[in-house]
Structure formats: structure tokens, C-alpha cells
PDB file of C-alpha atoms and ligand atoms in Angstrom:
ATOM      1  CA  MET A   1       9.841  19.343 -15.419  1.00  0.00           C
ATOM      2  CA  ASN A   2      12.911  20.621 -13.618  1.00  0.00           C
ATOM      3  CA  GLU A   3      10.871  22.876 -11.374  1.00  0.00           C
ATOM      4  CA  ILE A   4       8.957  19.801 -10.184  1.00  0.00           C
ATOM      5  CA  PHE A   5      12.185  18.005  -9.272  1.00  0.00           C
ATOM      6  CA  GLU A   6      13.356  21.136  -7.443  1.00  0.00           C
ATOM      7  CA  ALA A   7      10.020  21.301  -5.569  1.00  0.00           C
ATOM      8  CA  ILE A   8      10.420  17.653  -4.510  1.00  0.00           C
ATOM      9  CA  LYS A   9      13.925  18.377  -3.219  1.00  0.00           C
ATOM     10  CA  LYS A  10      12.582  21.304  -1.190  1.00  0.00           C
ATOM     11  CA  ALA A  11       9.719  19.224   0.226  1.00  0.00           C
ATOM     12  CA  SER A  12      12.119  16.397   1.109  1.00  0.00           C
ATOM     13  CA  VAL A  13      14.315  18.661   3.225  1.00  0.00           C
ATOM     14  CA  GLU A  14      11.163  19.638   5.178  1.00  0.00           C
ATOM     15  CA  ILE A  15       9.947  16.043   5.445  1.00  0.00           C
ATOM     16  CA  GLN A  16      13.316  14.941   6.809  1.00  0.00           C
ATOM     17  CA  LYS A  17      12.838  17.440   9.658  1.00  0.00           C
ATOM     18  CA  ILE A  18       9.317  16.129  10.292  1.00  0.00           C
ATOM     19  CA  ILE A  19      10.669  12.557  10.497  1.00  0.00           C
ATOM     20  CA  ASP A  20      13.462  13.656  12.840  1.00  0.00           C
ATOM     21  CA  VAL A  21      11.323  15.437  15.404  1.00  0.00           C
ATOM     22  CA  GLY A  22       7.645  14.821  14.540  1.00  0.00           C
ATOM     23  CA  ASP A  23       5.104  12.948  16.645  1.00  0.00           C
ATOM     24  CA  THR A  24       4.937   9.306  15.438  1.00  0.00           C
ATOM     25  CA  GLY A  25       1.443   8.840  16.905  1.00  0.00           C
ATOM     26  CA  LYS A  26      -1.815   8.113  15.106  1.00  0.00           C
ATOM     27  CA  SER A  27      -4.213  10.813  14.002  1.00  0.00           C
ATOM     28  CA  GLU A  28      -7.973  10.372  14.222  1.00  0.00           C
ATOM     29  CA  ASN A  29      -8.356  10.070  10.427  1.00  0.00           C
ATOM     30  CA  GLU A  30      -8.385   7.170   7.995  1.00  0.00           C
ATOM     31  CA  ASN A  31      -7.160   7.466   4.394  1.00  0.00           C
ATOM     32  CA  SER A  32      -9.280   6.256   1.479  1.00  0.00           C
ATOM     33  CA  THR A  33      -7.842   2.732   1.705  1.00  0.00           C
ATOM     34  CA  GLY A  34      -8.894   2.485   5.345  1.00  0.00           C
ATOM     35  CA  ASP A  35      -5.412   2.872   6.914  1.00  0.00           C
ATOM     36  CA  THR A  36      -5.285   5.037  10.029  1.00  0.00           C
ATOM     37  CA  GLN A  37      -3.226   8.058   9.110  1.00  0.00           C
ATOM     38  CA  LEU A  38      -0.252   8.908  11.263  1.00  0.00           C
ATOM     39  CA  LYS A  39       0.415  12.518  12.175  1.00  0.00           C
ATOM     40  CA  LEU A  40       3.641  12.173  10.135  1.00  0.00           C
ATOM     41  CA  ASP A  41       1.618  11.250   7.007  1.00  0.00           C
ATOM     42  CA  ILE A  42      -0.572  14.305   7.356  1.00  0.00           C
ATOM     43  CA  ALA A  43       2.287  16.702   8.097  1.00  0.00           C
ATOM     44  CA  SER A  44       4.290  15.428   5.082  1.00  0.00           C
ATOM     45  CA  ASP A  45       1.247  15.677   2.837  1.00  0.00           C
ATOM     46  CA  ILE A  46       0.670  19.308   3.827  1.00  0.00           C
ATOM     47  CA  VAL A  47       4.306  20.212   3.072  1.00  0.00           C
ATOM     48  CA  ILE A  48       4.148  18.671  -0.421  1.00  0.00           C
ATOM     49  CA  GLU A  49       0.792  20.196  -1.352  1.00  0.00           C
ATOM     50  CA  LYS A  50       1.927  23.659  -0.239  1.00  0.00           C
ATOM     51  CA  ILE A  51       5.090  23.482  -2.331  1.00  0.00           C
ATOM     52  CA  PHE A  52       3.369  21.999  -5.419  1.00  0.00           C
ATOM     53  CA  ALA A  53       0.730  24.748  -5.234  1.00  0.00           C
ATOM     54  CA  THR A  54       3.448  27.273  -6.141  1.00  0.00           C
ATOM     55  CA  ILE A  55       4.469  25.501  -9.392  1.00  0.00           C
ATOM     56  CA  PRO A  56       2.640  26.815 -12.500  1.00  0.00           C
ATOM     57  CA  SER A  57       3.343  23.732 -14.660  1.00  0.00           C
ATOM     58  CA  ILE A  58       1.346  21.437 -12.342  1.00  0.00           C
ATOM     59  CA  LYS A  59      -2.238  21.032 -13.461  1.00  0.00           C
ATOM     60  CA  ALA A  60      -3.457  18.807 -10.614  1.00  0.00           C
ATOM     61  CA  ILE A  61      -2.220  16.572  -7.826  1.00  0.00           C
ATOM     62  CA  VAL A  62      -3.577  13.586  -5.985  1.00  0.00           C
ATOM     63  CA  SER A  63      -2.178  12.303  -2.725  1.00  0.00           C
ATOM     64  CA  GLU A  64      -2.440   8.783  -1.378  1.00  0.00           C
ATOM     65  CA  GLU A  65      -3.569  10.468   1.828  1.00  0.00           C
ATOM     66  CA  GLN A  66      -6.497  12.288   0.193  1.00  0.00           C
ATOM     67  CA  GLU A  67      -9.726  11.115  -1.352  1.00  0.00           C
ATOM     68  CA  ALA A  68      -9.834  13.276  -4.473  1.00  0.00           C
ATOM     69  CA  ILE A  69      -7.768  15.027  -7.130  1.00  0.00           C
ATOM     70  CA  VAL A  70      -6.804  18.612  -6.219  1.00  0.00           C
ATOM     71  CA  PRO A  71      -6.819  20.944  -9.255  1.00  0.00           C
ATOM     72  CA  LEU A  72      -3.988  23.516  -9.219  1.00  0.00           C
ATOM     73  CA  ASN A  73      -3.448  25.352 -12.543  1.00  0.00           C
ATOM     74  CA  GLU A  74      -5.847  25.064 -15.469  1.00  0.00           C
ATOM     75  CA  ASP A  75      -2.993  25.686 -17.954  1.00  0.00           C
ATOM     76  CA  GLY A  76      -0.528  23.366 -16.229  1.00  0.00           C
ATOM     77  CA  GLU A  77       0.970  20.465 -18.174  1.00  0.00           C
ATOM     78  CA  TYR A  78       1.644  17.847 -15.482  1.00  0.00           C
ATOM     79  CA  LEU A  79      -0.382  15.725 -13.100  1.00  0.00           C
ATOM     80  CA  ILE A  80       1.325  14.333 -10.015  1.00  0.00           C
ATOM     81  CA  ALA A  81       0.238  11.369  -7.885  1.00  0.00           C
ATOM     82  CA  TYR A  82       2.249  10.963  -4.699  1.00  0.00           C
ATOM     83  CA  ASP A  83       2.545   8.997  -1.512  1.00  0.00           C
ATOM     84  CA  PRO A  84       3.980  11.532   0.969  1.00  0.00           C
ATOM     85  CA  LEU A  85       5.453   9.064   3.473  1.00  0.00           C
ATOM     86  CA  ASP A  86       5.190   5.435   2.469  1.00  0.00           C
ATOM     87  CA  GLY A  87       5.887   2.971   5.288  1.00  0.00           C
ATOM     88  CA  SER A  88       5.426   5.724   7.895  1.00  0.00           C
ATOM     89  CA  SER A  89       4.634   3.179  10.624  1.00  0.00           C
ATOM     90  CA  LEU A  90       8.310   2.163  10.470  1.00  0.00           C
ATOM     91  CA  VAL A  91       9.529   5.557  11.703  1.00  0.00           C
ATOM     92  CA  ASP A  92       8.903   4.679  15.354  1.00  0.00           C
ATOM     93  CA  VAL A  93      11.224   1.661  15.054  1.00  0.00           C
ATOM     94  CA  ASN A  94      13.752   3.790  13.177  1.00  0.00           C
ATOM     95  CA  LEU A  95      13.649   1.878   9.880  1.00  0.00           C
ATOM     96  CA  SER A  96      13.848   3.638   6.516  1.00  0.00           C
ATOM     97  CA  VAL A  97      10.760   5.137   4.856  1.00  0.00           C
ATOM     98  CA  GLY A  98      10.165   7.073   1.633  1.00  0.00           C
ATOM     99  CA  SER A  99       8.124   9.401  -0.546  1.00  0.00           C
ATOM    100  CA  ILE A 100       7.003   8.332  -4.038  1.00  0.00           C
ATOM    101  CA  TYR A 101       5.923  10.609  -6.907  1.00  0.00           C
ATOM    102  CA  GLY A 102       4.487   9.674 -10.317  1.00  0.00           C
ATOM    103  CA  ILE A 103       4.416  12.442 -12.938  1.00  0.00           C
ATOM    104  CA  TYR A 104       1.702  12.000 -15.557  1.00  0.00           C
ATOM    105  CA  LYS A 105       0.410  13.889 -18.603  1.00  0.00           C
ATOM    106  CA  ASN A 106      -3.260  14.089 -19.738  1.00  0.00           C
ATOM    107  CA  ASP A 107      -4.657  11.685 -17.159  1.00  0.00           C
ATOM    108  CA  PHE A 108      -3.730   9.402 -14.295  1.00  0.00           C
ATOM    109  CA  THR A 109      -3.136   6.150 -16.205  1.00  0.00           C
ATOM    110  CA  ALA A 110      -0.123   3.876 -16.614  1.00  0.00           C
ATOM    111  CA  GLN A 111       0.169   4.771 -20.308  1.00  0.00           C
ATOM    112  CA  ASN A 112       0.575   8.430 -19.350  1.00  0.00           C
ATOM    113  CA  ILE A 113       3.261   8.241 -16.683  1.00  0.00           C
ATOM    114  CA  ILE A 114       6.339  10.037 -18.000  1.00  0.00           C
ATOM    115  CA  ALA A 115       8.626  10.319 -14.981  1.00  0.00           C
ATOM    116  CA  ALA A 116       8.931   9.120 -11.413  1.00  0.00           C
ATOM    117  CA  VAL A 117      10.808  10.185  -8.317  1.00  0.00           C
ATOM    118  CA  TYR A 118      11.283   8.531  -4.973  1.00  0.00           C
ATOM    119  CA  VAL A 119      13.119   9.726  -1.891  1.00  0.00           C
ATOM    120  CA  VAL A 120      14.511   7.340   0.729  1.00  0.00           C
ATOM    121  CA  PHE A 121      14.767   8.662   4.270  1.00  0.00           C
ATOM    122  CA  GLY A 122      17.206   6.289   5.947  1.00  0.00           C
ATOM    123  CA  PRO A 123      20.569   6.714   7.595  1.00  0.00           C
ATOM    124  CA  ARG A 124      21.040   8.994   4.552  1.00  0.00           C
ATOM    125  CA  VAL A 125      18.526  10.835   2.399  1.00  0.00           C
ATOM    126  CA  GLU A 126      18.669   9.833  -1.270  1.00  0.00           C
ATOM    127  CA  MET A 127      16.521  10.866  -4.209  1.00  0.00           C
ATOM    128  CA  VAL A 128      16.116   8.776  -7.356  1.00  0.00           C
ATOM    129  CA  VAL A 129      14.753  10.316 -10.544  1.00  0.00           C
ATOM    130  CA  ALA A 130      13.526   8.197 -13.468  1.00  0.00           C
ATOM    131  CA  ALA A 131      13.125  10.354 -16.577  1.00  0.00           C
ATOM    132  CA  ASP A 132      14.166  10.310 -20.247  1.00  0.00           C
ATOM    133  CA  ASN A 133      14.914   6.603 -20.145  1.00  0.00           C
ATOM    134  CA  CYS A 134      17.481   6.733 -17.363  1.00  0.00           C
ATOM    135  CA  VAL A 135      17.579   6.587 -13.577  1.00  0.00           C
ATOM    136  CA  LYS A 136      19.739   8.991 -11.586  1.00  0.00           C
ATOM    137  CA  MET A 137      20.486   9.028  -7.878  1.00  0.00           C
ATOM    138  CA  TYR A 138      21.203  12.109  -5.738  1.00  0.00           C
ATOM    139  CA  LYS A 139      22.181  12.382  -2.095  1.00  0.00           C
ATOM    140  CA  LEU A 140      21.353  15.108   0.412  1.00  0.00           C
ATOM    141  CA  PHE A 141      24.397  16.982   1.736  1.00  0.00           C
ATOM    142  CA  ASN A 142      23.777  20.063   3.894  1.00  0.00           C
ATOM    143  CA  ASN A 143      20.258  20.724   2.565  1.00  0.00           C
ATOM    144  CA  SER A 144      21.199  20.293  -1.083  1.00  0.00           C
ATOM    145  CA  PHE A 145      20.967  17.230  -3.351  1.00  0.00           C
ATOM    146  CA  GLU A 146      24.092  16.242  -5.271  1.00  0.00           C
ATOM    147  CA  TYR A 147      24.308  13.785  -8.158  1.00  0.00           C
ATOM    148  CA  ILE A 148      25.900  10.466  -7.181  1.00  0.00           C
ATOM    149  CA  GLN A 149      25.395   7.924  -9.968  1.00  0.00           C
ATOM    150  CA  ASP A 150      23.158   6.459 -12.649  1.00  0.00           C
ATOM    151  CA  ILE A 151      21.377   3.236 -11.642  1.00  0.00           C
ATOM    152  CA  THR A 152      21.169   0.192 -13.920  1.00  0.00           C
ATOM    153  CA  LEU A 153      20.006  -3.317 -13.079  1.00  0.00           C
ATOM    154  CA  ASN A 154      21.869  -6.516 -13.910  1.00  0.00           C
ATOM    155  CA  GLU A 155      20.052  -9.182 -15.947  1.00  0.00           C
ATOM    156  CA  LYS A 156      19.720 -11.284 -12.768  1.00  0.00           C
ATOM    157  CA  GLY A 157      20.042 -10.557  -9.049  1.00  0.00           C
ATOM    158  CA  THR A 158      20.434 -12.363  -5.746  1.00  0.00           C
ATOM    159  CA  ILE A 159      17.765 -11.008  -3.395  1.00  0.00           C
ATOM    160  CA  THR A 160      14.030 -11.438  -2.989  1.00  0.00           C
ATOM    161  CA  ALA A 161      11.505  -9.412  -0.985  1.00  0.00           C
ATOM    162  CA  THR A 162       7.886 -10.415  -0.764  1.00  0.00           C
ATOM    163  CA  GLY A 163       4.934  -8.843   1.025  1.00  0.00           C
ATOM    164  CA  SER A 164       1.890  -9.886   3.040  1.00  0.00           C
ATOM    165  CA  THR A 165       1.791 -12.999   5.238  1.00  0.00           C
ATOM    166  CA  GLN A 166       2.482 -16.512   3.954  1.00  0.00           C
ATOM    167  CA  MET A 167      -0.901 -17.532   5.386  1.00  0.00           C
ATOM    168  CA  CYS A 168      -2.562 -15.423   2.666  1.00  0.00           C
ATOM    169  CA  TRP A 169      -0.288 -16.251  -0.277  1.00  0.00           C
ATOM    170  CA  PRO A 170      -1.873 -18.240  -3.108  1.00  0.00           C
ATOM    171  CA  ASP A 171      -0.145 -21.552  -3.906  1.00  0.00           C
ATOM    172  CA  HIS A 172       1.496 -20.283  -7.087  1.00  0.00           C
ATOM    173  CA  HIS A 173       3.183 -17.506  -5.104  1.00  0.00           C
ATOM    174  CA  ARG A 174       4.454 -19.971  -2.522  1.00  0.00           C
ATOM    175  CA  ILE A 175       5.877 -22.093  -5.381  1.00  0.00           C
ATOM    176  CA  LEU A 176       7.646 -19.026  -6.820  1.00  0.00           C
ATOM    177  CA  VAL A 177       9.187 -17.963  -3.508  1.00  0.00           C
ATOM    178  CA  ASN A 178      10.272 -21.512  -2.614  1.00  0.00           C
ATOM    179  CA  LYS A 179      11.880 -21.901  -6.021  1.00  0.00           C
ATOM    180  CA  MET A 180      13.835 -18.670  -5.512  1.00  0.00           C
ATOM    181  CA  PHE A 181      15.100 -19.830  -2.110  1.00  0.00           C
ATOM    182  CA  LYS A 182      16.100 -23.187  -3.627  1.00  0.00           C
ATOM    183  CA  ASP A 183      17.957 -21.243  -6.327  1.00  0.00           C
ATOM    184  CA  GLY A 184      19.968 -19.454  -3.623  1.00  0.00           C
ATOM    185  CA  TYR A 185      18.214 -16.088  -3.326  1.00  0.00           C
ATOM    186  CA  TYR A 186      18.546 -14.167  -0.040  1.00  0.00           C
ATOM    187  CA  LEU A 187      15.452 -12.829   1.727  1.00  0.00           C
ATOM    188  CA  ARG A 188      15.627  -9.048   2.246  1.00  0.00           C
ATOM    189  CA  TYR A 189      12.341  -7.463   3.355  1.00  0.00           C
ATOM    190  CA  SER A 190      11.946  -4.484   5.694  1.00  0.00           C
ATOM    191  CA  GLY A 191       8.232  -3.828   5.095  1.00  0.00           C
ATOM    192  CA  GLY A 192       8.929  -0.430   3.526  1.00  0.00           C
ATOM    193  CA  MET A 193       8.381  -0.483  -0.227  1.00  0.00           C
ATOM    194  CA  VAL A 194      10.772   2.384  -0.935  1.00  0.00           C
ATOM    195  CA  PRO A 195      13.854   1.020   0.862  1.00  0.00           C
ATOM    196  CA  ASP A 196      13.074  -2.546  -0.253  1.00  0.00           C
ATOM    197  CA  LEU A 197      12.923  -1.551  -3.929  1.00  0.00           C
ATOM    198  CA  HIS A 198      15.872   0.830  -3.541  1.00  0.00           C
ATOM    199  CA  GLN A 199      17.981  -2.019  -2.153  1.00  0.00           C
ATOM    200  CA  ILE A 200      17.207  -4.234  -5.156  1.00  0.00           C
ATOM    201  CA  LEU A 201      18.047  -1.393  -7.560  1.00  0.00           C
ATOM    202  CA  LEU A 202      21.362  -0.621  -5.876  1.00  0.00           C
ATOM    203  CA  LYS A 203      22.440  -4.228  -5.340  1.00  0.00           C
ATOM    204  CA  GLY A 204      22.055  -4.901  -9.054  1.00  0.00           C
ATOM    205  CA  GLY A 205      18.788  -6.830  -9.101  1.00  0.00           C
ATOM    206  CA  GLY A 206      16.452  -9.398  -7.596  1.00  0.00           C
ATOM    207  CA  LEU A 207      12.696  -9.427  -7.097  1.00  0.00           C
ATOM    208  CA  PHE A 208      10.205  -7.422  -5.048  1.00  0.00           C
ATOM    209  CA  SER A 209       6.716  -8.895  -5.065  1.00  0.00           C
ATOM    210  CA  TYR A 210       3.384  -8.032  -3.513  1.00  0.00           C
ATOM    211  CA  PRO A 211       0.996 -10.684  -4.856  1.00  0.00           C
ATOM    212  CA  GLY A 212      -2.773 -10.856  -4.907  1.00  0.00           C
ATOM    213  CA  THR A 213      -3.592 -12.601  -1.613  1.00  0.00           C
ATOM    214  CA  THR A 214      -6.587 -14.383  -0.136  1.00  0.00           C
ATOM    215  CA  ASP A 215      -7.447 -11.289   1.923  1.00  0.00           C
ATOM    216  CA  LYS A 216      -6.516  -8.778  -0.807  1.00  0.00           C
ATOM    217  CA  PRO A 217      -6.976 -10.460  -4.224  1.00  0.00           C
ATOM    218  CA  LYS A 218      -6.028  -7.226  -6.006  1.00  0.00           C
ATOM    219  CA  GLY A 219      -2.916  -6.754  -3.882  1.00  0.00           C
ATOM    220  CA  LYS A 220      -2.200  -3.985  -1.413  1.00  0.00           C
ATOM    221  CA  LEU A 221      -0.059  -1.522  -3.302  1.00  0.00           C
ATOM    222  CA  ARG A 222      -1.698   1.389  -5.072  1.00  0.00           C
ATOM    223  CA  GLN A 223      -1.311   1.756  -8.806  1.00  0.00           C
ATOM    224  CA  LEU A 224      -0.876   5.505  -9.218  1.00  0.00           C
ATOM    225  CA  PHE A 225       1.148   6.284  -6.105  1.00  0.00           C
ATOM    226  CA  GLU A 226       3.305   3.186  -5.726  1.00  0.00           C
ATOM    227  CA  VAL A 227       3.198   0.657  -8.563  1.00  0.00           C
ATOM    228  CA  PHE A 228       3.401   2.781 -11.746  1.00  0.00           C
ATOM    229  CA  PRO A 229       6.199   5.086 -10.487  1.00  0.00           C
ATOM    230  CA  PHE A 230       8.341   2.073  -9.532  1.00  0.00           C
ATOM    231  CA  ALA A 231       7.398   0.191 -12.712  1.00  0.00           C
ATOM    232  CA  LEU A 232       8.709   3.099 -14.785  1.00  0.00           C
ATOM    233  CA  THR A 233      11.840   3.335 -12.635  1.00  0.00           C
ATOM    234  CA  TYR A 234      12.608  -0.385 -13.017  1.00  0.00           C
ATOM    235  CA  GLU A 235      12.028  -0.292 -16.776  1.00  0.00           C
ATOM    236  CA  PHE A 236      14.260   2.776 -17.200  1.00  0.00           C
ATOM    237  CA  ALA A 237      16.942   1.010 -15.104  1.00  0.00           C
ATOM    238  CA  GLY A 238      16.881  -1.936 -17.545  1.00  0.00           C
ATOM    239  CA  GLY A 239      14.637  -4.227 -15.475  1.00  0.00           C
ATOM    240  CA  ALA A 240      10.929  -4.988 -15.712  1.00  0.00           C
ATOM    241  CA  ALA A 241       7.665  -4.833 -13.778  1.00  0.00           C
ATOM    242  CA  SER A 242       4.564  -6.997 -14.046  1.00  0.00           C
ATOM    243  CA  ASP A 243       1.218  -7.706 -12.416  1.00  0.00           C
ATOM    244  CA  GLY A 244       1.879 -11.450 -12.700  1.00  0.00           C
ATOM    245  CA  SER A 245       0.561 -11.855 -16.228  1.00  0.00           C
ATOM    246  CA  LYS A 246       1.371  -8.670 -18.120  1.00  0.00           C
ATOM    247  CA  ARG A 247       3.521  -5.546 -17.985  1.00  0.00           C
ATOM    248  CA  ALA A 248       2.600  -3.416 -14.941  1.00  0.00           C
ATOM    249  CA  LEU A 249       2.423  -0.340 -17.175  1.00  0.00           C
ATOM    250  CA  ASP A 250      -0.380  -2.031 -19.156  1.00  0.00           C
ATOM    251  CA  VAL A 251      -2.625  -2.319 -16.075  1.00  0.00           C
ATOM    252  CA  GLU A 252      -5.852  -0.335 -16.377  1.00  0.00           C
ATOM    253  CA  THR A 253      -6.927   2.159 -13.748  1.00  0.00           C
ATOM    254  CA  THR A 254     -10.605   2.693 -13.048  1.00  0.00           C
ATOM    255  CA  HIS A 255     -10.260   4.600  -9.780  1.00  0.00           C
ATOM    256  CA  ILE A 256      -7.405   6.717  -8.451  1.00  0.00           C
ATOM    257  CA  HIS A 257      -7.007   4.502  -5.380  1.00  0.00           C
ATOM    258  CA  ASP A 258      -6.991   1.160  -7.280  1.00  0.00           C
ATOM    259  CA  THR A 259      -4.429  -1.439  -6.218  1.00  0.00           C
ATOM    260  CA  THR A 260      -2.798  -4.256  -8.214  1.00  0.00           C
ATOM    261  CA  PRO A 261      -0.588  -7.276  -7.542  1.00  0.00           C
ATOM    262  CA  CYS A 262       2.931  -6.247  -8.518  1.00  0.00           C
ATOM    263  CA  PHE A 263       6.395  -7.603  -9.222  1.00  0.00           C
ATOM    264  CA  PHE A 264       9.520  -5.512  -9.877  1.00  0.00           C
ATOM    265  CA  GLY A 265      12.915  -6.886 -10.719  1.00  0.00           C
ATOM    266  CA  SER A 266      15.641  -7.663 -13.138  1.00  0.00           C
ATOM    267  CA  LYS A 267      14.488  -9.215 -16.400  1.00  0.00           C
ATOM    268  CA  ASP A 268      15.454 -12.743 -15.353  1.00  0.00           C
ATOM    269  CA  GLU A 269      13.322 -12.661 -12.191  1.00  0.00           C
ATOM    270  CA  ILE A 270      10.301 -11.128 -13.919  1.00  0.00           C
ATOM    271  CA  ASN A 271      10.475 -13.883 -16.563  1.00  0.00           C
ATOM    272  CA  LYS A 272      10.563 -16.404 -13.704  1.00  0.00           C
ATOM    273  CA  VAL A 273       7.400 -14.841 -12.198  1.00  0.00           C
ATOM    274  CA  LEU A 274       5.568 -15.014 -15.524  1.00  0.00           C
ATOM    275  CA  GLU A 275       6.624 -18.653 -16.070  1.00  0.00           C
ATOM    276  CA  VAL A 276       5.735 -19.901 -12.582  1.00  0.00           C
ATOM    277  CA  TYR A 277       2.451 -17.976 -12.469  1.00  0.00           C
ATOM    278  CA  LYS A 278       1.440 -19.198 -15.937  1.00  0.00           C
ATOM    279  CA  GLU A 279       2.141 -22.832 -15.080  1.00  0.00           C
ATOM    280  CA  ASN A 280       0.477 -22.796 -11.676  1.00  0.00           C
ATOM    281  CA  VAL A 281      -2.458 -20.352 -11.570  1.00  0.00           C
TER     282      VAL A 281
HETATM  283  O1  F6P B 301       1.915   0.598   1.231  1.00  0.00           O
HETATM  284  C1  F6P B 301       2.426   0.544   2.469  1.00  0.00           C
HETATM  285  C2  F6P B 301       3.454  -0.519   2.756  1.00  0.00           C
HETATM  286  O2  F6P B 301       3.974  -0.223   4.013  1.00  0.00           O
HETATM  287  C3  F6P B 301       4.603  -0.645   1.733  1.00  0.00           C
HETATM  288  O3  F6P B 301       5.595   0.314   1.950  1.00  0.00           O
HETATM  289  C4  F6P B 301       5.100  -2.060   1.977  1.00  0.00           C
HETATM  290  O4  F6P B 301       5.770  -2.639   0.895  1.00  0.00           O
HETATM  291  C5  F6P B 301       3.827  -2.786   2.309  1.00  0.00           C
HETATM  292  O5  F6P B 301       2.898  -1.832   2.790  1.00  0.00           O
HETATM  293  C6  F6P B 301       4.054  -3.841   3.352  1.00  0.00           C
HETATM  294  O6  F6P B 301       2.903  -4.582   3.518  1.00  0.00           O
HETATM  295  P1  F6P B 301       2.886  -5.946   4.359  1.00  0.00           P
HETATM  296  O7  F6P B 301       3.121  -5.542   5.776  1.00  0.00           O
HETATM  297  O8  F6P B 301       1.514  -6.489   4.140  1.00  0.00           O
HETATM  298  O9  F6P B 301       3.957  -6.838   3.837  1.00  0.00           O
END
């Protein structure tokens, strides 16, 4: 799998340049979830696909920005689902964004995810690799990524980040969030999944949630490109991830662009989600 990690490093150096100088405007296309694609999304997607196409061990890829799976090498061993530039609409206000990669074997299902990588493009560029039961962070120095530290979550954290608008939250979600504020949690939400989840991982713990809402009962975040890679990362870091009633990595996928409600955190916070949801749904 090392060649895949090296390919992601190479793509990230290119994507950083695109973020630095690229046009932040909209393109004329929509992705399969109906979001208008930004020119930055398309440019990043092209960079990744080009680099992955040179790696013999990759059997097929699927991008959040494309409708269908792209076959690469019949004899390849790995399948990769990726979101080239998550949160790209935050680039024009100079907030952090990120790329997310899920590495699967056999098929694109939660049971078959074996590794995950995300890259945060912020004041610094950092790459986090979840593989072999541990989570390692690297930082970009002069076009090359250097190992910084392993990441592990505490049993309980201090911050909470929750998506959508309160107008669309179901009551049980409102109860959960209010309880966390009463318990002293700090609100930390930028609107970019990658930096928001990265912050929780590096600050030792807390909760990121994107619930099922009245306008999006199955949540907003996509299983293959966003939820499963972070679920694996949180589990390998000693935390947990859920869909509100069961482990996120037990969620079934029927279509590559399926979404699911999702919760990532330290064990204590995920237990709190399960308790409050069970008592109030
Ligand atoms: O999937 C795109 C995304 O921008 C995520 O990075 C982020 O967590 C989420 O959407 C924010 O959604 P909302 O604006 O509804 O809170």
C-alpha cells in the first residue's frame, strides 16, 4: 500500500498549488449529490486520477466528484474512494479544507475498508494515515512529508462540532447538543469536515456530529468518501464512530453516493450519543 500513500503525497503537493493560485469560482457542472462543483474541485480531482492511474496495485477508483467507478487495473488489489477537496467553498474565505481517501479491498463497503488517509490544507499541510491499527501524522516541509507523531484519543474530550442548521435538527439531537453545552463542552465548528475532525483528534477528543435532519433524513455526509474513512481513523485512534444507533462501520451501502447520519468522537461522547438517541428517538 506504500505506493498509494506516496501517490497521495504527490497529489497533495499539486493540490496545495491549486489551492494557492487556482480560481475559486464555480464551474458549470453539478456532482452526483447535486452540489455545484467548483473549479478547484475539478482541478484537484484531475490531479488525483492522473496520479492513481500510474499505480498498478489500484484496481478501481471512485471520486465524490464523479458519477461512476473508474476501473484502472484488472489485477490491482485496492479500491480507492476519495473526496478530492472537501469543504472547497471555504477556500475563498481562507479557511482550512482537506482531501479524504478510503482504501478498500474487494468492494466499496464499510466491512472492506482497510486504511484511510486525509490531508488538511490549512496554515500548514498535514497528512494523517490510518492503517494497521494506528494513526500517524506527517507534515509537509519543502515538498516532502515528514513523520510528526502518532495520534491517540483520550477517553473523553472537551469540544463539540455539529453540522446543518438548528432549524432542521430533530429534537433528540437538540437534547444531545444542549446536554453537552450544559456539561461544559466548547463549540468548535468551521464547516469543513476535515479540519473539524482533525481538531478533535489532535485536541484529544470530543464529538463531531452530522445528524439526520428534517431536510436530509439520511444526513449529508457520504459513506464511502467521508464517513467510513473517518470512522476507521477514529477507531484506530482509540475512539469510536456511530450512525446514532450502531457502529458506523456496520452501515450498509447500496449506492456509491449513499449518505448516513454520523458521529465521531472519543468513546465517552459516542456512548453519550447512543444513550441520548436511544432514550429520545
Ligand atoms: O461535505 C461537505 C461539507 O462541507 C463538510 O466538509 C462539512 O462537514 C459539511 O459539508 C458542512 O455542512 P453544513 O454546512 O450543512 O453544516
